[in-house]
Amino acid sequence: MNIILGAVITISLGAFALTVFRDIGISMIFNLDAFLIVLGGTTLALFVGFPFVRVRNTVNDIINAYSGRRDRDSVIKDILDISRTYMKTNIRNLESKIKGIDDDFLRLGAKLLINNYGGRDIKNIMEREMAIRLVDRNFSQNLLKTVARLTPSFGLAGTVISLIKMFKHMESVDTIAPMMAVALMSTFYGVIISNLI
């Protein structure tokens, strides 16, 4: 399924790139000044509006979301292995087995089992841990929504800044063109980044 989705996305991006850049060339859409205005302004606003820890956690959540995740079957297999080991052997064998578990949530449950917590207590602790993780994910989602709202604003700010500079140098055509490029590309970057997020 992931291969099919990846192929569809790749073909779609290729078709989009061919359509957009066929006449103008891909180098026309790169403008460092415009990009720095949008990205720098958005980053600065994030660090003013959110604690550094929250921004760092959101970056980690994004990395984890796109890194290789374990499939459901392997998690079920780990759960069955833990239960079999717990029922048939001693606690020491279970302690050595949980070191090989990649899923930290499942590892927490196994550690609670080793420490002789009852079934109801394990369920309550795991549910509380899941609720805490969901709250953290919601914070990350809200931060990304804020980024999506901020980037068009800073794109427009970059446009206004460039237009003001352009009007100060109206006597020279050579200076107007680069400033106009920054003005237009700032808006372009703001809109594109906002929609990609």
PDB file of N, CA and C in Angstrom, residues 2 4 7 15 27 34 36 40-41 46 73 92 94 102 105 108 115 119 127 147 150 159 165 169 178-179:
ATOM      1  N   ASN A   2       1.931   1.262   0.841  1.00  0.00           N
ATOM      2  CA  ASN A   2       2.814   2.421   0.903  1.00  0.00           C
ATOM      3  C   ASN A   2       3.543   2.642  -0.417  1.00  0.00           C
ATOM      4  N   ILE A   4       2.391   1.905  -3.435  1.00  0.00           N
ATOM      5  CA  ILE A   4       1.421   2.482  -4.378  1.00  0.00           C
ATOM      6  C   ILE A   4       1.226   3.964  -4.089  1.00  0.00           C
ATOM      7  N   ALA A   7       4.244   5.907  -5.176  1.00  0.00           N
ATOM      8  CA  ALA A   7       4.293   6.026  -6.639  1.00  0.00           C
ATOM      9  C   ALA A   7       3.316   7.088  -7.135  1.00  0.00           C
ATOM     10  N   ALA A  15       4.318  15.418 -12.573  1.00  0.00           N
ATOM     11  CA  ALA A  15       3.414  16.076 -13.521  1.00  0.00           C
ATOM     12  C   ALA A  15       3.255  17.556 -13.186  1.00  0.00           C
ATOM     13  N   SER A  27      14.822  27.239 -11.909  1.00  0.00           N
ATOM     14  CA  SER A  27      15.612  28.222 -11.150  1.00  0.00           C
ATOM     15  C   SER A  27      14.831  29.509 -10.888  1.00  0.00           C
ATOM     16  N   ALA A  34      13.366  36.055  -0.357  1.00  0.00           N
ATOM     17  CA  ALA A  34      11.956  35.794  -0.061  1.00  0.00           C
ATOM     18  C   ALA A  34      11.806  34.601   0.873  1.00  0.00           C
ATOM     19  N   LEU A  36      13.979  33.464   3.068  1.00  0.00           N
ATOM     20  CA  LEU A  36      14.444  33.802   4.416  1.00  0.00           C
ATOM     21  C   LEU A  36      13.442  34.676   5.157  1.00  0.00           C
ATOM     22  N   GLY A  40      12.288  32.738   8.194  1.00  0.00           N
ATOM     23  CA  GLY A  40      12.823  33.398   9.386  1.00  0.00           C
ATOM     24  C   GLY A  40      11.732  34.024  10.233  1.00  0.00           C
ATOM     25  N   GLY A  41      10.793  34.697   9.591  1.00  0.00           N
ATOM     26  CA  GLY A  41       9.694  35.313  10.333  1.00  0.00           C
ATOM     27  C   GLY A  41       8.822  34.292  11.032  1.00  0.00           C
ATOM     28  N   LEU A  46       7.262  31.528  16.031  1.00  0.00           N
ATOM     29  CA  LEU A  46       7.054  30.285  16.783  1.00  0.00           C
ATOM     30  C   LEU A  46       7.778  30.312  18.115  1.00  0.00           C
ATOM     31  N   ASP A  73       0.940  -6.168  13.008  1.00  0.00           N
ATOM     32  CA  ASP A  73       1.206  -7.597  13.222  1.00  0.00           C
ATOM     33  C   ASP A  73       2.410  -7.825  14.126  1.00  0.00           C
ATOM     34  N   ARG A  92      12.577 -13.102  35.358  1.00  0.00           N
ATOM     35  CA  ARG A  92      13.887 -12.780  34.789  1.00  0.00           C
ATOM     36  C   ARG A  92      13.885 -12.919  33.265  1.00  0.00           C
ATOM     37  N   LEU A  94      11.316 -12.563  31.370  1.00  0.00           N
ATOM     38  CA  LEU A  94      10.509 -11.467  30.834  1.00  0.00           C
ATOM     39  C   LEU A  94      11.315 -10.165  30.816  1.00  0.00           C
ATOM     40  N   ASP A 102      10.814  -2.548  20.761  1.00  0.00           N
ATOM     41  CA  ASP A 102      11.039  -1.192  20.252  1.00  0.00           C
ATOM     42  C   ASP A 102       9.958  -0.213  20.696  1.00  0.00           C
ATOM     43  N   PHE A 105       5.623   2.262  24.471  1.00  0.00           N
ATOM     44  CA  PHE A 105       4.337   2.116  25.158  1.00  0.00           C
ATOM     45  C   PHE A 105       4.138   0.668  25.605  1.00  0.00           C
ATOM     46  N   LEU A 108       6.433  -0.109  28.480  1.00  0.00           N
ATOM     47  CA  LEU A 108       5.894   0.370  29.760  1.00  0.00           C
ATOM     48  C   LEU A 108       4.946  -0.655  30.362  1.00  0.00           C
ATOM     49  N   ASN A 115       6.671  -5.598  37.572  1.00  0.00           N
ATOM     50  CA  ASN A 115       6.608  -5.043  38.926  1.00  0.00           C
ATOM     51  C   ASN A 115       5.351  -5.451  39.688  1.00  0.00           C
ATOM     52  N   GLY A 119      -4.009  -6.221  36.913  1.00  0.00           N
ATOM     53  CA  GLY A 119      -4.544  -5.931  35.579  1.00  0.00           C
ATOM     54  C   GLY A 119      -5.259  -4.596  35.511  1.00  0.00           C
ATOM     55  N   GLU A 127      -3.876   3.762  30.171  1.00  0.00           N
ATOM     56  CA  GLU A 127      -4.855   4.715  29.633  1.00  0.00           C
ATOM     57  C   GLU A 127      -4.446   6.150  29.949  1.00  0.00           C
ATOM     58  N   VAL A 147       1.721  27.422  12.284  1.00  0.00           N
ATOM     59  CA  VAL A 147       2.681  27.637  11.187  1.00  0.00           C
ATOM     60  C   VAL A 147       1.933  27.852   9.874  1.00  0.00           C
ATOM     61  N   LEU A 150       0.641  31.316   9.884  1.00  0.00           N
ATOM     62  CA  LEU A 150       1.648  32.380   9.899  1.00  0.00           C
ATOM     63  C   LEU A 150       2.349  32.579   8.555  1.00  0.00           C
ATOM     64  N   THR A 159       6.261  40.695   0.813  1.00  0.00           N
ATOM     65  CA  THR A 159       5.819  41.437  -0.375  1.00  0.00           C
ATOM     66  C   THR A 159       5.795  42.933  -0.101  1.00  0.00           C
ATOM     67  N   LYS A 165      10.792  48.941  -0.565  1.00  0.00           N
ATOM     68  CA  LYS A 165      12.164  49.126  -1.055  1.00  0.00           C
ATOM     69  C   LYS A 165      12.168  49.463  -2.550  1.00  0.00           C
ATOM     70  N   HIS A 169      13.520  53.030  -4.918  1.00  0.00           N
ATOM     71  CA  HIS A 169      14.525  52.975  -5.984  1.00  0.00           C
ATOM     72  C   HIS A 169      13.860  52.932  -7.367  1.00  0.00           C
ATOM     73  N   PRO A 178      14.727  42.815  -9.332  1.00  0.00           N
ATOM     74  CA  PRO A 178      14.993  41.875  -8.239  1.00  0.00           C
ATOM     75  C   PRO A 178      14.072  42.068  -7.043  1.00  0.00           C
ATOM     76  N   MET A 179      13.741  43.330  -6.724  1.00  0.00           N
ATOM     77  CA  MET A 179      12.854  43.587  -5.588  1.00  0.00           C
ATOM     78  C   MET A 179      11.443  43.099  -5.874  1.00  0.00           C
TER      79      MET A 179
END
